[in-house]
């Protein structure tokens, strides 16, 4: 049967990227998506914003929701020391299989823990499974309809601490309006929007950075 788009993306990585070199893996994926086939990686423009937020946060525990082909896992972990705890959740087994190979090609397989399953099922198990109390940085890039329930779940599970940063992709396109309303009106978050474009296109999109202020009460009127 025909190969899938993720499999063709992986093939481009194997052919064009240097083993053990994360930057060449990122470049190979961006080249494939710009010149061969569009794919829903965060991409180079939003990726540069992701890089800057990761560097300014310098997290020791990271959770990513939505691995897809592993592009953002490679982007994030190429910036952080080996001791960093990085967990990425992917519900699609075909995506997860490709992501493991992309991450391995980048030489980051020892730094990345990829778990297959639904975020709603796995988030409550994070503490028990990994002995992680709170996450310093969380990247939302799975599915727009899960953003709001999942940030509420992270709060309810006590997985956010004062200063934890949640960065969400695609808040304009495909769009997560209820999520934006929530984080922007909540007294427990300080939010700001990074204007950008949908990966590999000129369509408007952006990232929302929401810093957790601690376990406060009430909503802003
Ligand atoms: C699948 C898809 C189609 C989009 C679009 O508007 N398109 C018009 C323009 N053409 C070129 C591409 C297609 S945007 C998008 C998308 C983008 C992400 O970054 C995503 N991240 C996580 N999870 C998602 O489901 C996710 C979907
Ligand atoms: Mg995305």
mmCIF file of C-alpha atoms in Angstrom, residues 47-60 62 75-81 137 165 167 209:
data_model
loop_
_atom_site.group_PDB
_atom_site.id
_atom_site.type_symbol
_atom_site.label_atom_id
_atom_site.label_comp_id
_atom_site.label_asym_id
_atom_site.label_seq_id
_atom_site.Cartn_x
_atom_site.Cartn_y
_atom_site.Cartn_z
ATOM 1 C CA UNK A 47 9.556 27.099 15.915
ATOM 2 C CA UNK A 48 11.858 30.075 16.457
ATOM 3 C CA UNK A 49 9.315 31.499 18.946
ATOM 4 C CA UNK A 50 9.099 28.079 20.639
ATOM 5 C CA UNK A 51 12.907 28.035 20.888
ATOM 6 C CA UNK A 52 12.985 31.474 22.535
ATOM 7 C CA UNK A 53 10.281 30.627 25.091
ATOM 8 C CA UNK A 54 12.020 27.321 25.936
ATOM 9 C CA UNK A 55 15.376 29.065 26.399
ATOM 10 C CA UNK A 56 13.959 31.832 28.577
ATOM 11 C CA UNK A 57 12.088 29.240 30.704
ATOM 12 C CA UNK A 58 15.038 26.775 30.841
ATOM 13 C CA UNK A 59 12.744 24.051 32.203
ATOM 14 C CA UNK A 60 13.935 20.897 33.957
ATOM 15 C CA UNK A 62 8.752 19.366 30.042
ATOM 16 C CA UNK A 75 13.384 21.366 18.524
ATOM 17 C CA UNK A 76 12.851 21.488 22.286
ATOM 18 C CA UNK A 77 15.341 18.823 23.387
ATOM 19 C CA UNK A 78 18.202 20.069 21.224
ATOM 20 C CA UNK A 79 18.183 23.149 23.485
ATOM 21 C CA UNK A 80 18.044 21.413 26.875
ATOM 22 C CA UNK A 81 20.603 19.412 28.925
ATOM 23 C CA UNK A 137 7.028 23.889 30.590
ATOM 24 C CA UNK A 165 4.711 28.111 31.362
ATOM 25 C CA UNK A 167 2.700 27.401 25.297
ATOM 26 C CA UNK A 209 2.125 31.773 26.299
#
